[in-house]
Coordinates of C-alpha atoms and ligand atoms in Angstrom, one line a residue:
M145 CA -0.1 -0.4 -0.3
K146 CA 2.6 2.4 0.5
N147 CA 3.5 4.8 -1.8
E148 CA 0.7 3.0 -4.4
Q149 CA -0.5 5.3 -6.9
A150 CA -4.4 6.2 -6.4
I151 CA -6.8 8.5 -8.7
V152 CA -10.4 9.1 -7.5
I153 CA -12.3 10.5 -10.3
G154 CA -14.6 12.7 -8.9
A155 CA -13.7 15.8 -6.2
G156 CA -17.5 15.0 -4.2
I157 CA -17.8 14.6 -0.9
A158 CA -17.4 10.7 -1.4
G159 CA -14.2 11.4 -3.7
I160 CA -12.1 13.7 -1.3
A161 CA -13.2 11.8 1.9
A162 CA -12.2 8.5 0.0
A163 CA -8.6 10.5 -1.3
I164 CA -8.4 11.4 2.4
R165 CA -8.5 7.8 4.0
L166 CA -6.3 6.2 1.3
S167 CA -3.6 9.1 2.1
V168 CA -3.7 7.9 5.6
K169 CA -3.3 4.5 4.3
G170 CA 0.1 5.6 2.8
C171 CA -1.4 6.1 -1.0
K172 CA 0.0 8.5 -3.4
V173 CA -3.0 10.1 -4.1
R174 CA -4.5 11.8 -7.2
V175 CA -8.2 13.5 -8.0
F176 CA -9.6 14.4 -11.0
E177 CA -12.6 16.5 -11.6
Q178 CA -14.3 17.8 -14.4
N179 CA -15.0 21.2 -12.4
A180 CA -13.7 24.2 -11.6
Y181 CA -14.0 23.8 -7.4
P182 CA -14.3 20.5 -5.3
G183 CA -17.8 19.2 -3.4
G184 CA -19.9 18.6 -6.5
K185 CA -23.4 18.8 -5.9
I186 CA -22.5 20.9 -2.5
A187 CA -21.6 24.0 -3.7
E188 CA -22.6 27.7 -3.0
V189 CA -24.6 30.2 -5.0
K190 CA -23.8 34.5 -4.3
N191 CA -25.9 37.3 -5.7
G192 CA -24.8 40.7 -5.1
N193 CA -25.0 40.2 -0.7
Y194 CA -26.5 37.3 -0.6
R195 CA -24.6 34.1 -0.1
W196 CA -26.9 30.5 -0.6
D197 CA -25.8 27.0 0.1
A198 CA -26.7 25.6 -3.5
G199 CA -27.6 22.1 -2.9
P200 CA -27.6 19.8 1.1
S201 CA -29.0 22.2 3.6
L202 CA -29.7 19.5 6.1
F203 CA -26.8 18.1 7.7
T204 CA -26.4 15.0 10.5
L205 CA -24.3 12.8 11.9
P206 CA -21.4 15.8 11.7
E207 CA -19.4 12.9 13.9
Q208 CA -18.7 11.6 10.3
V209 CA -16.7 14.4 9.4
D210 CA -14.8 15.3 12.5
E211 CA -13.8 11.4 12.1
L212 CA -11.4 11.9 8.7
F213 CA -9.6 15.0 10.6
R214 CA -9.1 13.2 13.7
L215 CA -7.8 9.9 11.2
A216 CA -5.5 12.1 9.6
G217 CA -4.3 13.4 13.0
E218 CA -5.9 16.8 13.5
N219 CA -8.2 18.1 15.7
P220 CA -11.8 19.4 13.9
R221 CA -12.5 21.8 16.4
D222 CA -9.3 23.4 14.9
H223 CA -11.2 23.8 11.1
F224 CA -14.1 22.6 11.4
N225 CA -17.5 23.7 13.9
Y226 CA -20.9 23.1 13.5
E227 CA -24.3 23.8 16.0
R228 CA -26.9 21.5 17.2
L229 CA -30.6 22.9 16.0
S230 CA -32.8 23.2 18.6
T231 CA -36.0 23.3 15.9
V232 CA -35.5 20.9 13.6
C233 CA -38.3 22.4 11.2
N234 CA -41.1 24.5 10.8
Y235 CA -44.1 22.7 9.7
F236 CA -47.1 24.5 7.9
W237 CA -50.4 23.1 6.6
E238 CA -53.1 25.0 4.6
D239 CA -55.5 25.1 7.4
D240 CA -53.2 27.6 9.1
T241 CA -52.1 24.3 11.5
F242 CA -48.6 25.3 12.7
L243 CA -45.8 23.3 14.5
A244 CA -42.6 24.3 15.3
A245 CA -40.8 20.9 16.1
P246 CA -38.3 20.9 18.7
A247 CA -35.3 18.8 18.6
D248 CA -35.5 17.5 22.0
E249 CA -37.9 14.4 22.0
K250 CA -39.8 14.8 25.0
Q251 CA -40.7 18.7 24.2
F252 CA -41.4 17.3 20.3
A253 CA -43.9 14.7 21.6
S254 CA -45.8 17.1 23.9
R255 CA -45.9 20.2 21.2
V256 CA -47.3 17.1 18.9
A257 CA -49.4 16.4 21.6
Q258 CA -51.1 19.6 21.8
T259 CA -51.2 20.0 18.3
F260 CA -53.2 17.6 17.1
G261 CA -54.6 16.2 20.1
L262 CA -52.8 12.5 20.3
T263 CA -50.9 11.2 23.0
E264 CA -47.4 12.2 23.9
K265 CA -46.5 8.3 24.2
S266 CA -47.9 7.5 21.1
V267 CA -45.3 9.7 19.8
I268 CA -42.6 8.8 21.9
N269 CA -43.2 5.3 21.1
Y270 CA -42.5 6.1 17.4
L271 CA -39.1 7.6 17.5
K272 CA -38.2 4.7 20.1
K273 CA -39.0 2.3 16.8
S274 CA -37.3 4.6 14.7
R275 CA -34.4 4.6 17.0
F276 CA -34.8 0.8 17.0
I277 CA -35.0 0.4 13.6
Y278 CA -31.9 2.5 12.9
E279 CA -29.7 1.0 15.3
T280 CA -30.5 -2.2 13.9
T281 CA -30.3 -1.6 10.2
A282 CA -26.8 0.3 10.0
P283 CA -24.2 -1.9 10.9
V284 CA -25.8 -4.2 8.3
F285 CA -27.0 -2.2 5.9
L286 CA -24.9 0.8 5.8
D287 CA -21.9 0.6 7.6
Q288 CA -20.3 -2.3 6.1
S289 CA -20.9 -3.5 1.8
L290 CA -23.9 -6.1 1.4
H291 CA -21.7 -7.8 -1.5
K292 CA -19.3 -9.6 0.7
V293 CA -20.3 -12.9 1.6
G294 CA -17.7 -12.5 4.3
N295 CA -20.1 -9.8 6.1
Y296 CA -23.2 -12.2 6.2
L297 CA -21.3 -15.0 8.7
N298 CA -20.8 -12.4 11.9
F299 CA -23.0 -12.0 14.8
K300 CA -24.1 -8.3 14.3
T301 CA -25.4 -9.3 10.4
L302 CA -27.1 -12.6 11.6
K303 CA -28.9 -10.6 14.6
G304 CA -30.4 -7.7 11.9
I305 CA -31.5 -10.5 9.7
C306 CA -33.0 -12.0 12.1
R307 CA -34.5 -9.0 13.5
M308 CA -35.6 -8.1 9.6
P309 CA -39.7 -8.8 9.9
R310 CA -39.9 -6.0 13.0
L311 CA -38.1 -4.0 10.6
G312 CA -40.6 -2.5 8.4
I313 CA -39.0 -4.3 4.8
F314 CA -42.1 -5.5 4.1
S315 CA -44.6 -3.1 4.4
V316 CA -45.1 0.2 3.2
L317 CA -44.0 3.9 5.0
N318 CA -47.2 5.3 4.7
S319 CA -49.3 2.3 5.6
Q320 CA -47.3 2.2 8.6
N321 CA -47.0 6.1 9.4
E322 CA -51.4 5.8 9.3
K323 CA -51.6 2.3 11.7
Q324 CA -49.0 3.8 14.0
L325 CA -49.8 7.7 14.0
R326 CA -53.5 8.1 13.6
H327 CA -53.4 11.7 12.5
P328 CA -53.3 12.8 8.5
A329 CA -50.9 15.9 9.3
L330 CA -48.6 13.5 11.7
V331 CA -48.7 11.3 9.2
Q332 CA -48.0 14.1 6.5
L333 CA -44.9 15.1 8.4
F334 CA -43.6 11.9 9.1
N335 CA -43.8 10.6 5.3
R336 CA -41.8 13.5 4.5
Y337 CA -38.6 11.2 5.9
A338 CA -38.8 9.6 2.5
T339 CA -37.8 12.5 0.6
Y340 CA -34.4 12.4 2.5
N341 CA -33.1 9.9 0.1
G342 CA -35.9 11.0 -3.1
S343 CA -38.5 8.4 -2.7
D344 CA -42.2 7.9 -2.1
P345 CA -43.9 7.2 1.1
Y346 CA -46.6 5.7 -0.7
R347 CA -44.0 3.0 -2.2
A348 CA -41.0 3.1 0.0
P349 CA -40.6 0.3 2.4
A350 CA -40.8 1.5 6.3
V351 CA -37.8 0.8 7.1
L352 CA -37.1 4.4 6.3
Q353 CA -39.2 4.9 9.8
S354 CA -35.7 5.1 10.5
I355 CA -34.9 8.2 9.2
P356 CA -36.6 10.3 11.8
H357 CA -33.9 9.7 14.4
L358 CA -31.1 11.1 13.0
E359 CA -33.5 14.4 13.4
F360 CA -34.3 13.5 17.0
G361 CA -32.6 11.2 18.5
R362 CA -28.6 12.2 16.6
G363 CA -29.2 16.0 15.8
A364 CA -29.7 17.9 13.1
Y365 CA -26.8 20.7 12.9
F366 CA -25.4 23.6 11.2
P367 CA -22.2 23.9 10.3
R368 CA -20.1 27.8 10.7
G369 CA -19.4 29.0 7.2
G370 CA -22.6 26.5 5.8
M371 CA -22.6 23.4 4.1
I372 CA -19.7 24.8 1.7
S373 CA -17.6 24.8 4.8
I374 CA -18.2 20.7 4.8
A375 CA -16.9 20.3 1.2
R376 CA -14.1 22.9 1.5
E377 CA -12.5 22.7 4.8
L378 CA -12.3 18.1 4.0
Y379 CA -10.5 19.8 0.5
N380 CA -8.6 21.8 3.0
L381 CA -7.8 18.7 5.1
A382 CA -6.7 16.4 1.7
E383 CA -5.0 19.2 0.1
R384 CA -2.6 19.1 3.6
R385 CA -2.2 15.7 3.6
G386 CA -0.5 16.2 -0.2
V387 CA -3.7 14.9 -2.1
E388 CA -2.9 16.4 -5.3
F389 CA -6.2 17.6 -7.3
H390 CA -6.5 18.2 -11.0
F391 CA -9.5 20.6 -11.8
N392 CA -11.4 21.5 -15.0
T393 CA -10.0 17.6 -15.8
P394 CA -12.7 15.4 -17.0
V395 CA -11.7 11.4 -16.8
E396 CA -12.6 10.0 -19.9
S397 CA -11.7 6.7 -19.2
I398 CA -10.9 4.1 -17.4
E399 CA -8.0 1.3 -18.4
T400 CA -7.7 -2.1 -17.9
E401 CA -5.6 -4.4 -18.6
A402 CA -6.3 -8.4 -18.2
K403 CA -9.3 -7.7 -15.7
R404 CA -6.6 -5.3 -13.9
V405 CA -7.0 -1.0 -14.0
K406 CA -4.6 0.6 -15.2
G407 CA -5.3 4.3 -14.9
V408 CA -7.3 6.4 -16.5
I409 CA -7.6 8.6 -19.2
A410 CA -8.0 12.5 -18.9
L411 CA -7.4 15.6 -21.9
G412 CA -6.5 12.6 -24.1
K413 CA -3.6 11.7 -21.4
M414 CA -2.8 8.7 -19.6
H415 CA -2.5 8.7 -16.4
E416 CA -1.4 5.6 -14.5
A417 CA -2.6 4.3 -11.0
G418 CA -3.1 0.5 -9.5
L419 CA -6.0 1.8 -7.8
V420 CA -8.6 3.7 -9.2
V421 CA -12.5 5.0 -6.7
C422 CA -15.2 6.0 -9.1
N423 CA -16.6 9.2 -7.5
S424 CA -19.0 9.7 -10.4
D425 CA -22.3 8.4 -10.7
V426 CA -22.5 5.0 -11.8
V427 CA -24.3 5.2 -14.8
P428 CA -22.1 7.4 -16.8
A429 CA -19.4 5.7 -15.3
Y430 CA -20.2 2.8 -16.9
R431 CA -22.1 4.4 -20.1
K432 CA -19.2 6.6 -20.9
L433 CA -16.1 5.5 -18.4
L434 CA -16.2 2.1 -18.9
Q435 CA -17.5 2.0 -22.5
K436 CA -15.7 -1.4 -23.4
H437 CA -17.1 -3.2 -20.2
K438 CA -19.9 -5.2 -19.6
A439 CA -22.7 -3.1 -17.7
P440 CA -24.3 -4.5 -14.7
E441 CA -28.0 -3.1 -16.7
K442 CA -30.2 -4.3 -13.9
I443 CA -28.6 -2.2 -11.0
L444 CA -28.5 0.7 -13.9
E445 CA -32.1 0.9 -14.8
Q446 CA -33.2 1.1 -11.1
P447 CA -35.8 4.1 -10.8
R448 CA -33.9 7.1 -10.0
S449 CA -35.0 9.2 -6.9
S450 CA -36.7 12.8 -7.3
S451 CA -34.5 15.9 -8.5
A452 CA -35.4 19.0 -7.1
L453 CA -36.4 22.5 -8.6
I454 CA -34.5 25.8 -6.5
F455 CA -35.6 28.9 -6.8
Y456 CA -32.6 31.0 -4.6
W457 CA -34.2 34.4 -4.2
G458 CA -32.9 37.2 -1.9
M459 CA -35.4 38.6 0.0
N460 CA -35.6 42.2 1.2
R461 CA -37.8 41.8 4.1
I462 CA -37.7 39.5 7.2
Y463 CA -40.5 36.9 8.0
E464 CA -40.3 36.0 11.9
E465 CA -42.0 32.9 11.8
L466 CA -39.4 31.5 9.4
D467 CA -36.6 29.5 11.2
M468 CA -33.5 27.8 9.4
H469 CA -35.9 24.9 7.9
N470 CA -39.6 25.5 7.1
I471 CA -42.3 23.2 5.2
F472 CA -45.4 24.5 3.6
F473 CA -47.4 20.7 3.0
S474 CA -49.2 19.8 -0.2
N475 CA -52.8 19.5 0.9
D476 CA -52.9 16.4 -1.5
Y477 CA -49.3 14.5 -0.6
R478 CA -50.5 11.3 -2.6
N479 CA -50.6 13.1 -5.8
E480 CA -47.6 15.1 -5.5
F481 CA -45.9 11.6 -4.8
D482 CA -48.0 10.2 -8.1
T483 CA -47.2 13.4 -10.1
I484 CA -43.5 13.2 -9.6
H485 CA -42.7 9.3 -9.1
Q486 CA -45.2 8.1 -12.3
G487 CA -46.8 11.3 -13.9
R488 CA -42.5 12.2 -14.3
S489 CA -43.9 16.3 -13.8
I490 CA -44.8 18.7 -11.3
S491 CA -47.7 18.7 -8.7
E492 CA -49.6 22.0 -9.3
D493 CA -49.8 22.2 -5.3
P494 CA -45.9 21.1 -4.4
T495 CA -45.0 20.9 -0.8
V496 CA -42.4 23.6 -0.2
Y497 CA -39.1 23.8 1.5
I498 CA -37.7 26.8 2.3
N499 CA -34.1 26.8 4.1
I500 CA -32.9 30.0 5.3
T501 CA -29.5 30.1 6.7
S502 CA -29.4 34.1 7.3
A503 CA -31.8 33.0 10.5
Y504 CA -28.2 31.6 12.1
Q505 CA -25.6 33.0 9.8
P506 CA -26.3 37.1 9.4
D507 CA -23.6 37.7 7.1
D508 CA -25.8 36.1 4.0
A509 CA -27.9 38.3 3.6
P510 CA -28.2 42.3 3.9
A511 CA -29.4 43.6 7.0
G512 CA -33.2 43.8 7.4
G513 CA -33.0 40.9 4.6
M514 CA -33.0 37.0 4.2
N515 CA -31.6 34.2 2.2
W516 CA -34.8 32.0 1.0
F517 CA -33.4 28.7 -0.9
V518 CA -37.0 27.7 -2.1
M519 CA -37.1 23.6 -3.1
I520 CA -40.0 21.3 -4.3
N521 CA -38.6 17.6 -5.4
V522 CA -39.5 17.0 -9.1
P523 CA -38.9 14.1 -11.4
G524 CA -35.3 13.5 -12.4
N525 CA -35.0 14.9 -16.3
T526 CA -36.3 12.9 -19.2
G527 CA -36.6 15.7 -21.8
Q528 CA -39.7 17.4 -19.9
D529 CA -40.7 20.8 -20.7
W530 CA -39.0 22.5 -18.2
D531 CA -39.2 26.4 -19.0
T532 CA -42.5 25.9 -18.3
L533 CA -42.7 23.8 -15.3
I534 CA -40.7 26.2 -13.8
E535 CA -42.9 28.9 -14.6
K536 CA -46.1 27.4 -13.4
S537 CA -44.0 26.0 -10.5
R538 CA -42.6 30.2 -9.5
E539 CA -46.2 30.5 -9.7
A540 CA -47.5 28.1 -7.6
I541 CA -44.9 28.6 -5.0
I542 CA -45.4 32.1 -4.7
L543 CA -49.1 32.3 -4.3
K544 CA -49.0 29.2 -1.7
L545 CA -46.7 31.4 0.3
E546 CA -48.8 34.4 0.3
K547 CA -52.0 32.7 1.3
R548 CA -50.5 30.4 4.0
L549 CA -48.1 33.4 5.3
K550 CA -50.8 35.9 4.9
K551 CA -47.7 38.2 3.6
P552 CA -46.7 39.2 0.2
V553 CA -43.6 37.3 -1.2
R554 CA -43.7 38.6 -4.8
N555 CA -43.3 42.0 -4.3
H556 CA -39.9 41.5 -2.2
I557 CA -38.0 39.2 -4.3
V558 CA -35.0 41.3 -5.3
C559 CA -32.6 38.8 -7.0
E560 CA -33.3 35.2 -8.1
E561 CA -31.5 32.2 -9.7
I562 CA -32.7 28.9 -10.7
L563 CA -31.2 25.1 -10.4
D564 CA -33.0 22.3 -12.2
P565 CA -32.6 18.9 -12.9
V566 CA -31.0 19.7 -16.7
L567 CA -28.6 21.8 -14.2
I568 CA -27.7 19.4 -12.2
E569 CA -27.1 16.9 -14.0
K570 CA -25.0 19.2 -16.3
R571 CA -22.8 19.8 -13.3
T572 CA -22.2 16.8 -11.4
S573 CA -23.2 14.3 -14.0
S574 CA -25.7 12.6 -11.7
F575 CA -27.6 10.5 -14.3
Q576 CA -31.3 12.6 -14.9
G577 CA -30.0 15.1 -12.2
S578 CA -31.5 13.0 -9.0
L579 CA -30.0 13.8 -5.9
Y580 CA -29.6 10.8 -4.4
G581 CA -29.0 7.6 -6.9
S582 CA -31.7 5.4 -7.1
S583 CA -34.6 5.5 -5.6
S584 CA -35.4 3.1 -2.3
N585 CA -39.1 2.9 -3.6
N586 CA -39.2 -1.2 -3.2
R587 CA -38.0 -2.8 -0.7
Y588 CA -35.3 -4.3 -2.8
A589 CA -33.6 -1.4 -3.4
A590 CA -30.8 -1.7 -1.0
F591 CA -29.8 -5.0 -2.5
L592 CA -29.9 -3.4 -6.3
R593 CA -27.5 -0.4 -5.7
H594 CA -23.9 -1.0 -7.3
A595 CA -21.3 -2.8 -4.8
N596 CA -18.2 -0.6 -3.4
F597 CA -15.7 -2.1 -5.9
S598 CA -16.1 -3.7 -9.4
T599 CA -16.4 -7.5 -9.7
G600 CA -14.8 -7.8 -13.6
I601 CA -12.1 -5.1 -12.8
K602 CA -9.3 -5.7 -9.9
G603 CA -8.1 -2.4 -8.6
L604 CA -11.5 -0.5 -9.2
Y605 CA -14.0 1.0 -6.5
F606 CA -17.1 2.6 -6.5
C607 CA -18.0 5.4 -3.7
G608 CA -20.4 8.4 -3.4
G609 CA -24.6 8.7 -3.5
S610 CA -25.3 6.4 -6.9
V611 CA -23.4 3.1 -5.2
H612 CA -24.2 1.6 -2.2
P613 CA -25.2 2.4 0.9
G614 CA -26.7 5.5 -1.1
G615 CA -27.5 9.0 -1.6
G616 CA -26.9 12.0 1.1
I617 CA -23.8 13.4 3.0
P618 CA -24.1 10.7 5.9
L619 CA -24.3 7.6 3.3
A620 CA -21.9 8.8 0.4
L621 CA -19.2 9.4 3.3
K622 CA -20.1 5.9 4.3
S623 CA -19.5 4.7 0.7
A624 CA -15.5 6.0 1.4
K625 CA -14.9 4.5 4.6
I626 CA -16.5 1.0 3.4
V627 CA -14.2 1.6 0.3
A628 CA -11.2 2.1 2.4
G629 CA -12.3 -1.0 4.2
L630 CA -11.9 -2.7 0.7
I631 CA -8.6 -2.1 0.0
R632 CA -5.9 -3.9 2.2
Ligands
FAD703 P1 -20.9 14.4 -6.3 O1 -21.4 15.6 -5.4 O2 -22.5 14.5 -7.2 O3 -19.9 14.7 -6.6 C1 -19.7 13.8 -7.5 C2 -18.1 14.9 -8.6 O4 -17.6 13.9 -9.3 C3 -18.8 15.9 -9.5 O5 -18.0 17.1 -9.0 C4 -18.9 15.3 -11.0 O6 -18.3 17.3 -11.0 C5 -17.3 14.5 -10.7 N1 -17.3 14.2 -11.7 C6 -18.1 12.9 -12.4 N2 -18.1 12.6 -13.6 C7 -16.4 12.9 -14.1 C8 -15.5 12.7 -14.5 N3 -15.5 11.9 -15.8 N4 -14.3 12.8 -14.6 C9 -13.6 14.1 -13.7 N5 -14.9 14.6 -12.8 C10 -16.1 13.8 -12.2 N6 -27.9 15.4 1.2 C11 -27.6 16.0 2.6 O7 -27.5 15.3 3.3 N7 -29.0 16.7 3.3 C12 -29.2 17.4 2.5 O8 -30.3 18.5 3.1 C13 -29.3 17.2 0.7 N8 -30.5 18.3 0.2 C14 -29.9 18.2 -1.2 C15 -30.4 19.2 -1.7 C16 -30.3 19.4 -3.7 C17 -30.5 20.1 -4.4 C18 -29.2 18.3 -4.1 C19 -28.8 18.2 -5.5 C20 -28.2 17.0 -3.5 C21 -28.6 17.3 -1.7 N9 -28.4 16.0 -1.2 C22 -28.3 16.1 0.2 C23 -27.5 15.2 -1.8 C24 -26.4 14.9 -1.3 O9 -25.8 16.4 -1.9 C25 -25.2 13.9 -2.3 O10 -26.3 12.8 -1.7 C26 -23.7 13.9 -2.1 O11 -23.4 15.7 -2.1 C27 -22.9 13.4 -3.0 O12 -22.2 13.4 -3.3 P2 -21.1 12.7 -4.3 O13 -19.9 12.7 -3.9 O14 -21.8 11.0 -4.3 O15 -21.1 13.1 -5.8

C-alpha cells in the first residue's frame, strides 16, 4: 500500500473523503475533477450581498466529518465547527395548523400532543421504534458492504437479519405511519422523511421510519460558514495531506489490462494507477468511462430518486415565523408523489421547503433581508419542458406562500437564481439530475445499488451517492469508508 498510486474520479464529498482515507493508508492520491471547484453537489451561489448553499441544507451525523480529521491526526475543532439546532423544522399546513418541531424528543412529543390531540406516548413510541430500526439496520445495511459474503457471517449481521420482519422491510412507509400515528397531518410529517433519499412514501418500505431518528435522536446541525464549509474544509484537509487535485479535468475512460485497472485517460492523456476509485455517478461511469466493459444493466435501470427545482431568492424583508428549515405542505401529498414518480411531472400544489441560513448566519443576507432557498421535489430529467414547468411552479409557490403566510412574497424578491434537474446533471453528471442515486421505492432497492467495488476489474472501486449504501452526505461518507476498508 505504501506509495501505491491511487486515482479518484470526482471531487464530490465522497471522492474527497476517499482521497483522505487512501492518503492515510499511505497511497499517493490524485483526484481528477471535471469542475473548477471541489464539493460536487455541495456548492454555493452568490448574488450581490446574498449567499446560499446551492445543494444540501440539512446536516446530520457530523461526527463522520470529525472522524476524517482525527484519522489524519488533526483536531476537527481547529478547522470545522457546527451547532445543533434546537428546532428541527417549522411545519405549515394550509388549514393554518403550525408546528415548530423541537429537536428534544420529549418536547416534540408534548408539542405534537397539544397540536394534534394525540397522546405523547404514541409519539415517543414512534421515535423509539425509529431508533430501534436505525440501530439495527445501520451496522448491516449502511456500515459495511452488502456484497461480500463474509459480511453476512458475523453476529451483528445475523442478529439484524433475524429482526428483519420487525424492521418494516415488507410493509409500506405510509401504511405503517397511518397505523401508528392516526392523525393525517402527523402521518404527512413523518411520510416526508422518504424524501430524505428522494423516495415516495406511498411506495417505499417502512424501514425508512429509521430516518427521523437521525434528526431527533442524533440531531440536525448547522456548520459554521454554511454547508459549503463541509466540502471546503475536507478539501483543505486532503490538500494538507498531499492529495493532488486536478480541476477542469474530466476523466474520459477507465483503462484496464488483463482484468486489472491500469489508470485513467483524462484530457487525452494516460495517468497510471493500480487503484481507481470512481466517485462519478455509476450510470455515466459505465456508459462513458467503461464502455468496453459489460454493464450491470439491472442495477443501472433502477428507478432514480427525485430531483429538485430550487429558487434562490434574495428577500428584502424579514419573516419572523420562519426558521432555518421550513415546510409548507401540499394539500394532496399522494397526488404530489404520483405526479413526480409516475407522471414524471410537477404537482400543481407542491410541498415547498424553504431553507434560510441567514437566520443563523446573518452575513448570508444584507441587514433586514433573508436568503431563501426555496425547493420543491421534481422528477429527474427525461426531456420534460422545463421552461414551462419552472414558470408554472414559480407562480404556484408564490401564491401558496402568500396565502399561508398572509404576507406578500412576490414584491420582496430582489434577486433570483435557479437550479433545475438539467443543470444538476450538467454540473455533477448525476444521471437525470437525481439527488440521491437510485430511489428506495421498492423493498429490494438496498440490494440493487451498485457495490463499492467492481467484480470484473481488480483495483476498481466505487463511492458516492449512486452506489451502496446510498445518497445524502452521511451515506456518501460511509461509502468512502467502506471503500477504504475494502482496500487492504
Ligand atoms: P457528487 O457531489 O455528485 O460529486 C461527484 C463529483 O464527480 C462531481 O464533482 C462531478 O463533477 C465529478 N465527476 C463526475 N464524473 C466525472 C468525470 N468523468 N471526471 C471528473 N469528474 C467527474 N444530502 C444531505 O445529506 N442533506 C441534504 O439536505 C441534501 N439536500 C440536497 C439538495 C440538493 C439540491 C442536492 C443536489 C443534493 C442534496 N443532498 C442532500 C444530496 C447530497 O448532496 C449528495 O448525496 C452528496 O453530496 C453526493 O456526494 P457524491 O460525492 O456522491 O457526489
